[in-house]
Amino acid sequence: MGGILSKPKMPAPEPISQDVLDEQQRQKDELAAEKARTEQERLDEMQGLQKRKRGQRYGGMRSLLAEREDPEMGVKKTTLG
């Protein structure tokens, strides 16, 4: 009757070989490197967007004025015909 009323005993876990532990550590290292690489790519992309927006916002007036002979005078009004 003791076997019916008592809880079954869990078997001891099998010992993990060193090869398995090395493989797990290698996979963890690869995942960490991939995560760092994707994070750096995301940061680079965000910085590129910021540079482009900043260039559109602040660099636009200078580039428009640089190509004319008298930039302060504005655009000459000409009529067609």
Coordinates of C-alpha atoms in Angstrom, one line a residue:
M1 CA 0.0 0.0 0.0
G2 CA 2.9 2.3 0.4
G3 CA 3.4 2.6 -3.3
I4 CA -0.2 3.6 -3.9
L5 CA -0.4 6.4 -1.4
S6 CA 3.1 7.9 -1.8
K7 CA 4.1 10.3 -4.6
P8 CA 6.2 8.9 -7.4
K9 CA 9.9 9.8 -7.1
M10 CA 11.3 12.0 -9.9
P11 CA 14.3 10.4 -11.6
A12 CA 17.6 12.3 -11.3
P13 CA 18.4 14.5 -14.3
E14 CA 20.9 13.2 -16.6
P15 CA 24.3 14.9 -16.4
I16 CA 24.9 17.4 -19.2
S17 CA 28.0 16.8 -21.2
Q18 CA 30.6 19.5 -21.8
D19 CA 29.9 19.4 -25.6
V20 CA 26.2 20.4 -25.0
L21 CA 27.3 23.2 -22.6
D22 CA 29.8 24.5 -25.1
E23 CA 27.2 24.5 -27.9
Q24 CA 24.7 26.3 -25.6
Q25 CA 27.3 29.0 -24.8
R26 CA 28.1 29.4 -28.5
Q27 CA 24.5 29.9 -29.3
K28 CA 24.1 32.4 -26.6
D29 CA 27.1 34.3 -27.9
E30 CA 25.7 34.3 -31.4
L31 CA 22.4 35.6 -30.3
A32 CA 24.0 38.4 -28.3
A33 CA 26.1 39.4 -31.3
E34 CA 23.1 39.3 -33.6
K35 CA 21.1 41.4 -31.1
A36 CA 24.0 44.0 -30.9
R37 CA 24.3 44.1 -34.7
T38 CA 20.6 44.7 -35.2
E39 CA 20.6 47.4 -32.5
Q40 CA 23.5 49.1 -34.2
E41 CA 21.8 48.9 -37.6
R42 CA 18.7 50.4 -36.1
L43 CA 20.7 53.2 -34.6
D44 CA 22.5 53.9 -37.8
E45 CA 19.2 54.0 -39.7
M46 CA 17.7 56.4 -37.2
Q47 CA 20.8 58.7 -37.3
G48 CA 20.6 58.7 -41.1
L49 CA 17.0 59.8 -41.0
Q50 CA 17.9 62.5 -38.5
K51 CA 20.7 63.7 -40.8
R52 CA 18.4 63.8 -43.8
K53 CA 15.7 65.7 -41.9
R54 CA 18.3 68.2 -40.5
G55 CA 19.7 68.7 -44.0
Q56 CA 16.2 69.4 -45.4
R57 CA 15.4 71.8 -42.6
Y58 CA 18.6 73.8 -42.4
G59 CA 20.6 73.1 -45.6
G60 CA 17.8 73.9 -48.0
M61 CA 17.9 77.7 -47.9
R62 CA 21.7 77.9 -48.3
S63 CA 21.6 75.6 -51.3
L64 CA 18.8 77.5 -52.9
L65 CA 20.6 80.8 -52.5
A66 CA 24.0 79.6 -53.5
E67 CA 23.3 79.1 -57.2
R68 CA 22.1 82.6 -58.0
E69 CA 24.1 85.7 -58.8
D70 CA 22.2 87.9 -56.4
P71 CA 20.6 85.6 -53.9
E72 CA 19.3 88.4 -51.7
M73 CA 17.4 90.0 -54.5
G74 CA 15.1 87.0 -55.0
V75 CA 13.8 85.5 -58.1
K76 CA 13.5 87.7 -61.2
K77 CA 10.0 87.9 -62.4
T78 CA 9.7 87.2 -66.1
T79 CA 6.6 86.7 -68.1
L80 CA 6.1 84.2 -70.8
G81 CA 5.5 85.5 -74.3

